[in-house]
XYZ file of N, CA and C in Angstrom:
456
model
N -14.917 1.660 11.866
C -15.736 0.537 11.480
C -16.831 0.264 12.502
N -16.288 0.549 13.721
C -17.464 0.421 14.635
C -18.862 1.338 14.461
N -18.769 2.364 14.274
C -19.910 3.492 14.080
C -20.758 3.299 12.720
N -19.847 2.342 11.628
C -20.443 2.572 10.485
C -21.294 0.774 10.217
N -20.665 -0.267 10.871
C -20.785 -1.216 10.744
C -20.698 -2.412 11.669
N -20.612 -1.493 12.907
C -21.392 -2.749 14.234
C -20.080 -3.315 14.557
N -18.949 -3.690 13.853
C -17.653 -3.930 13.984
C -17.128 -3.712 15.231
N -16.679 -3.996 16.754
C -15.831 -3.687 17.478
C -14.291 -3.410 17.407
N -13.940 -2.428 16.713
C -12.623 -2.720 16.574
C -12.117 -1.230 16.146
N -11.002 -1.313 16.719
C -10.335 0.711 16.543
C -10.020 0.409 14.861
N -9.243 1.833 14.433
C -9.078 1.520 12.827
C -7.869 2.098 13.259
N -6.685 1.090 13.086
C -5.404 0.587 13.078
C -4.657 2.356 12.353
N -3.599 2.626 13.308
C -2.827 3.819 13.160
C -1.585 3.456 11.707
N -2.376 3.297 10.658
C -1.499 2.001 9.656
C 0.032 2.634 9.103
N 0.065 4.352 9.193
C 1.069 4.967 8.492
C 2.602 4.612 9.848
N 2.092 4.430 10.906
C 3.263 4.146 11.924
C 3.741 2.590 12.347
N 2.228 1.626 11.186
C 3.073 -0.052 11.749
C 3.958 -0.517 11.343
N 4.831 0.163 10.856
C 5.916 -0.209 10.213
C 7.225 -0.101 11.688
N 6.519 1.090 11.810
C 7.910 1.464 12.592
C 7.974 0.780 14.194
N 6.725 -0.206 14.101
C 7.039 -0.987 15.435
C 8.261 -1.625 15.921
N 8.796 -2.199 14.319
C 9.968 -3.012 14.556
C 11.119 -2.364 15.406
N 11.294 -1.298 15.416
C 12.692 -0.405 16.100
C 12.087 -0.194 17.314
N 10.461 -0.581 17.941
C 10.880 -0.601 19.308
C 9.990 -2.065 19.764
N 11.130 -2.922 19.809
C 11.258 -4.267 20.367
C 10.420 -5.154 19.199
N 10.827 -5.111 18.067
C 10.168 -6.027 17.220
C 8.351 -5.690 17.278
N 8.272 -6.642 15.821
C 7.200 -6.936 15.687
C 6.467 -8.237 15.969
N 4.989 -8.477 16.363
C 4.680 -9.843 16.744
C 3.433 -9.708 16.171
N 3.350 -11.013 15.009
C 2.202 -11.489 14.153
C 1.108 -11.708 14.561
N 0.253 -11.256 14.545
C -1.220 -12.024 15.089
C -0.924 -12.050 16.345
N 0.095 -11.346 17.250
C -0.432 -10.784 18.610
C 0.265 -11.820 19.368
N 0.916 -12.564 18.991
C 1.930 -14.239 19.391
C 3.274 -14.144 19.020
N 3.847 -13.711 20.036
C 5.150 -13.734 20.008
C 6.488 -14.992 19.592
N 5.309 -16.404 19.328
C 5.020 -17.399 19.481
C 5.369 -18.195 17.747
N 4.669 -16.936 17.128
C 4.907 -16.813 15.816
C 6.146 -16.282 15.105
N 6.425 -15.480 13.932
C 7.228 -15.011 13.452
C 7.927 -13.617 14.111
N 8.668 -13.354 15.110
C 8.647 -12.159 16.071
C 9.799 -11.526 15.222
N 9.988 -10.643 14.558
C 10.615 -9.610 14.015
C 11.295 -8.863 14.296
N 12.468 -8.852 14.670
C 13.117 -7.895 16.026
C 14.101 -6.944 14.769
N 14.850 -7.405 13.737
C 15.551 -6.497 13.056
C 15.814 -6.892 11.517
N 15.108 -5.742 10.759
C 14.798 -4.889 9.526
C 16.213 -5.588 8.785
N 17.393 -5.804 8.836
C 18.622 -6.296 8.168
C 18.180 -7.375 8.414
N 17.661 -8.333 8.964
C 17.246 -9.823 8.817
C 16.524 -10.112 8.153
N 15.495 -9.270 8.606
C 14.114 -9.465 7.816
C 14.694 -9.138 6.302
N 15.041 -8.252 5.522
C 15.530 -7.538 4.158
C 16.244 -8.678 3.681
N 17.563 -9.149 4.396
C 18.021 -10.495 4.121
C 17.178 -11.708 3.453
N 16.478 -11.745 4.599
C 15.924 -13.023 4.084
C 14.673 -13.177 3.106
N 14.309 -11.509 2.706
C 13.651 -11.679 1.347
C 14.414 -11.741 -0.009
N 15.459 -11.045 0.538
C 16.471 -11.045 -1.056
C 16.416 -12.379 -1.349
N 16.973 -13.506 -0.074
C 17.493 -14.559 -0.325
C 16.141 -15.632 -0.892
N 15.290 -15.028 -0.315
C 14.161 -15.864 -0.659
C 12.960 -15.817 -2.354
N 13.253 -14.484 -2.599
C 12.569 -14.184 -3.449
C 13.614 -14.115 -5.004
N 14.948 -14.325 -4.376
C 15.899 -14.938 -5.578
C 15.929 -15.946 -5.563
N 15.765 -17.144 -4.904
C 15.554 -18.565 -5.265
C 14.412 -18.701 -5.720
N 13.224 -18.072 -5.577
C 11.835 -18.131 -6.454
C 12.063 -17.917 -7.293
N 12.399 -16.632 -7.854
C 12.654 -16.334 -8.990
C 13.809 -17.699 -9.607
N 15.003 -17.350 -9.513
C 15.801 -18.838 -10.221
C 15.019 -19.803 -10.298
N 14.477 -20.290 -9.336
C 13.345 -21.521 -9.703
C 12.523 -21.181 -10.907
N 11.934 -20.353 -11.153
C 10.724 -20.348 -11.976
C 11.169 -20.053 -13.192
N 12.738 -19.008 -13.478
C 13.608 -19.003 -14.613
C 13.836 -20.259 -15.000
N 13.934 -21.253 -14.076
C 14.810 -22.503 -14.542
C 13.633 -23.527 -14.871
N 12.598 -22.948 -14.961
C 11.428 -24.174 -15.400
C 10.316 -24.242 -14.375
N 11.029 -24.570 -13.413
C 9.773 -24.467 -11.936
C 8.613 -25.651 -12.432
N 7.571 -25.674 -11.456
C 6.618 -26.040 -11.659
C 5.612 -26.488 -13.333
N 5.746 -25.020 -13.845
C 4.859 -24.039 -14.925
C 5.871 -25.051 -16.168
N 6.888 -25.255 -16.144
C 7.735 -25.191 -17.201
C 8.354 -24.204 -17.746
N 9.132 -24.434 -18.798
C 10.091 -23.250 -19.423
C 9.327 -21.695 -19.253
N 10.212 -21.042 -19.247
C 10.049 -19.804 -18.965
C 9.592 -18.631 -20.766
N 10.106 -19.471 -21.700
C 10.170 -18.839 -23.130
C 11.191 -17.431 -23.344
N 10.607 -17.118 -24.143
C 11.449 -15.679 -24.992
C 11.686 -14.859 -23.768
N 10.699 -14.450 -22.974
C 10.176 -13.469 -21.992
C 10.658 -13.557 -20.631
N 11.745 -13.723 -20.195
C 11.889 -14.087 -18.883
C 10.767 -12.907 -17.419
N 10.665 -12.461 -18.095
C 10.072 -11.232 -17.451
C 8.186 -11.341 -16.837
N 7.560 -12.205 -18.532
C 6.481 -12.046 -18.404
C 6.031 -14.153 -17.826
N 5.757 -13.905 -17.249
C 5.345 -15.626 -16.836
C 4.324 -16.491 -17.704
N 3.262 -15.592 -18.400
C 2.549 -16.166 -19.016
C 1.774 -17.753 -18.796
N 1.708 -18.364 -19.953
C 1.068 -19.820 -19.161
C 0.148 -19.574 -18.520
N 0.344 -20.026 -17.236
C -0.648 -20.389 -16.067
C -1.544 -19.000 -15.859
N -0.630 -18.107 -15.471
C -1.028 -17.008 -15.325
C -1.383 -16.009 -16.285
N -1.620 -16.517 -17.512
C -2.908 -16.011 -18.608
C -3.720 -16.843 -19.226
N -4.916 -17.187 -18.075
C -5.817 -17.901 -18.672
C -6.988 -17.485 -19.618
N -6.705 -16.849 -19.687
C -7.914 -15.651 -20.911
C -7.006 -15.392 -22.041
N -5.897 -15.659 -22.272
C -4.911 -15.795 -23.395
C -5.196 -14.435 -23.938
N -4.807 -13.447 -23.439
C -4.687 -11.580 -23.322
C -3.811 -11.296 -23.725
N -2.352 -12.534 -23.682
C -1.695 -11.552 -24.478
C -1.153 -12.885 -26.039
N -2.176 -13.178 -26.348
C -2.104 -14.007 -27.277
C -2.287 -12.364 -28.648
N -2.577 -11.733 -28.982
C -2.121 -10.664 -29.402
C -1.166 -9.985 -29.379
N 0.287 -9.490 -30.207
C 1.379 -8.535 -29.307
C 1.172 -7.316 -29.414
N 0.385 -6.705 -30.448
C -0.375 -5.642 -30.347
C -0.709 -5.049 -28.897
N -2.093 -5.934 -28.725
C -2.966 -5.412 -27.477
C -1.821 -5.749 -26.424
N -1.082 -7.357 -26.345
C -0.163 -7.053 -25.420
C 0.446 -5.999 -25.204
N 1.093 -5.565 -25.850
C 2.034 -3.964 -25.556
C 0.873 -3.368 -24.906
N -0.352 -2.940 -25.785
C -1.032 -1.770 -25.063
C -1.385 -2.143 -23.868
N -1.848 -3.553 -23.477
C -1.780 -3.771 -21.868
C -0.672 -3.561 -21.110
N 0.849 -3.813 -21.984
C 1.544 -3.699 -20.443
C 1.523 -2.405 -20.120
N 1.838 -1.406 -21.264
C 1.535 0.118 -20.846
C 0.411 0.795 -19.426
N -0.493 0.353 -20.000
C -2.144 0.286 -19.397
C -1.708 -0.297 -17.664
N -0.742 -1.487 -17.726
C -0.754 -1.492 -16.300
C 0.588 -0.794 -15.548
N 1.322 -0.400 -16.498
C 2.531 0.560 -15.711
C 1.728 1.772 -15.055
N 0.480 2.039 -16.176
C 0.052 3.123 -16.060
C -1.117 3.212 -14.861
N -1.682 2.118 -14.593
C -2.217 1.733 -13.822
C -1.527 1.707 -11.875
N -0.481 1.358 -11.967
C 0.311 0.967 -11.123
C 0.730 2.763 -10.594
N 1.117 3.002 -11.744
C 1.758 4.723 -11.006
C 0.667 5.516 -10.753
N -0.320 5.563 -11.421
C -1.878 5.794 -10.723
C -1.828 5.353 -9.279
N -1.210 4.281 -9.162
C -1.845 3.743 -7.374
C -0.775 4.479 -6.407
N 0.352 4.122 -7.184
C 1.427 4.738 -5.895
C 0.922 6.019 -5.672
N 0.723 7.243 -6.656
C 0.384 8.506 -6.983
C -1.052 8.529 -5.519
N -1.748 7.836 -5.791
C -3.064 8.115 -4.795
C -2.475 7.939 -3.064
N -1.795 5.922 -2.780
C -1.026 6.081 -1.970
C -0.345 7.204 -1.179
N 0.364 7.856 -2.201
C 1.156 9.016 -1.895
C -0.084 10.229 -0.934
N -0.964 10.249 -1.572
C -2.145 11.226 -1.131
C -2.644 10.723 0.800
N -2.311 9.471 0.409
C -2.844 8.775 1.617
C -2.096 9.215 2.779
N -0.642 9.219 2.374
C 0.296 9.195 3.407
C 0.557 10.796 3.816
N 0.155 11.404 2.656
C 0.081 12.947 2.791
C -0.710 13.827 4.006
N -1.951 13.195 3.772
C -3.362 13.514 4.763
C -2.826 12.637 6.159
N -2.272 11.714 6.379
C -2.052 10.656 7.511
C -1.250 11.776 7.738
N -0.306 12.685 7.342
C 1.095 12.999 7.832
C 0.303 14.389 8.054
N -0.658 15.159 7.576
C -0.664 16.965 7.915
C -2.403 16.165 9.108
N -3.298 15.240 8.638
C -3.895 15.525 9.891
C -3.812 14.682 11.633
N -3.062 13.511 11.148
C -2.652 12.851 11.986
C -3.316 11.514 11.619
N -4.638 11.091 11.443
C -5.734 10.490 11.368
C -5.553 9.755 10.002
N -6.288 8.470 10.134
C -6.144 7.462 9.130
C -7.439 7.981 7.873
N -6.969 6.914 6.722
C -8.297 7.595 5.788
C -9.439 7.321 6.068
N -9.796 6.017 7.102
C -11.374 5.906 7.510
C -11.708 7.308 7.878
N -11.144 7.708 8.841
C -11.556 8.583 9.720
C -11.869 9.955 9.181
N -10.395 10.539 8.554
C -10.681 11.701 7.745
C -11.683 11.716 6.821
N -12.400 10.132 6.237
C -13.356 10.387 4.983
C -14.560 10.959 6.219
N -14.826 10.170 7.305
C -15.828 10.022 7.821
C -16.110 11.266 8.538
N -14.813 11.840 9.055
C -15.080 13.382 9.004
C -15.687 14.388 8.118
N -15.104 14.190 7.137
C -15.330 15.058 5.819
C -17.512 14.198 5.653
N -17.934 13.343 5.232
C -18.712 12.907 5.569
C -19.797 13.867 6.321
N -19.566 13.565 7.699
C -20.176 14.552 8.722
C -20.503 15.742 8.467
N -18.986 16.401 8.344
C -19.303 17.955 7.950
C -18.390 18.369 6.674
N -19.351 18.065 5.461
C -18.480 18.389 3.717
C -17.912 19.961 4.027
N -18.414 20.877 4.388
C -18.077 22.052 4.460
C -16.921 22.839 5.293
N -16.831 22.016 6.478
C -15.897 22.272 7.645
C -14.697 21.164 7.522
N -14.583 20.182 6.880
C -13.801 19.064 6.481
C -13.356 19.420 5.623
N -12.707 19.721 4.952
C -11.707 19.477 3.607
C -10.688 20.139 3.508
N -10.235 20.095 1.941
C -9.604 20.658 2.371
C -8.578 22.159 2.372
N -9.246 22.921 1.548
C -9.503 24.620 2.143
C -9.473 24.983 3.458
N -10.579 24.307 4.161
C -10.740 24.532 5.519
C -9.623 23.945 6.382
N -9.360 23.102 5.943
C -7.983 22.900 7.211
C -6.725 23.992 6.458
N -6.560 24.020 5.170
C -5.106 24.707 4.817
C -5.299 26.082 5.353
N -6.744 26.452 5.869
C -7.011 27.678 6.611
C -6.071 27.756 8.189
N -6.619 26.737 8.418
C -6.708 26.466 10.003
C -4.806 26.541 10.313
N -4.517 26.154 9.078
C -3.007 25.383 9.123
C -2.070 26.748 8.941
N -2.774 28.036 8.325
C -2.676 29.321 8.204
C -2.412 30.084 8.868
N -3.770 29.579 10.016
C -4.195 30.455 11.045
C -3.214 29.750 12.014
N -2.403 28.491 12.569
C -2.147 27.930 13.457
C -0.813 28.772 13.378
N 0.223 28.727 11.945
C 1.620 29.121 11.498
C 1.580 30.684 11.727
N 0.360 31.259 11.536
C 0.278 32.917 12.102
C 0.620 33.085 13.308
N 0.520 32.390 14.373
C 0.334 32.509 15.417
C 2.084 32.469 15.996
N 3.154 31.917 15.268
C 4.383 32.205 15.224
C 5.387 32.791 15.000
């Protein structure tokens, strides 16, 4: 971000922040002060516990009111364009966003792929590739990756 947009700031190693927690926790916004994260069975805990009382809440009426036929779909509030006032097009939307959704993990997946064979985040690798389209991609590295495994 710095080279492209004046930004001071590195571009975050994002495929390994996970795994801060196993050495000495994690700390929010850099403040230990805050929510400090020391172990993954707590943390997991206390979303089950938390995101099943949301849920029961919002089954049981919540805020929104009754939940209807659909426990699944929330509707109301959260269709203000009345989209799925059709059940037709409804169906074909929910399809459209399953389909949508495994589209993303599917790309994701690509993300974590390139993070894992070049080391480097996707700013970087685009901005490589960028620089030099011809010597960047990726032919040219499954070469290199060829030439490196020959060597064994």
């Amino acid at each position: 971000l710095n080279k492209y947009a004046g930004f001071n700031i590195a571009e975050p190693i994002w495929f390994k922040s996970g795994a801060q927690i196993f050495n000495g926790g994690i700390d929010y916004l850099g403040s230990s002060s805050l929510v400090h994260a020391q172990s993954i069975v707590a943390i997991l805990a206390f979303e089950i516990v938390a995101m099943g009382a949301i849920e029961a809440y919002r089954v049981a009426g919540g805020p929104l009111g009754s939940v209807g036929a659909d426990p699944v779909y929330p509707g109301g509030a959260f269709d203000p364009m009345g989209m799925a006032s059709d059940p037709d097009a409804f169906a074909e939307l929910k399809v459209k966003e399953i389909k949508n959704g495994r589209l993303a993990m599917f790309s994701f997946l690509g993300y974590y792929m390139q993070a894992f064979a070049t080391g480097k985040g996707p700013v970087e690798n685009w901005a490589a590739h960028i620089a030099d389209p011809a010597g960047q991609n990726i032919i040219t590295f499954h070469d290199s990756m060829l030439a490196n495994m020959a060597m064994f």
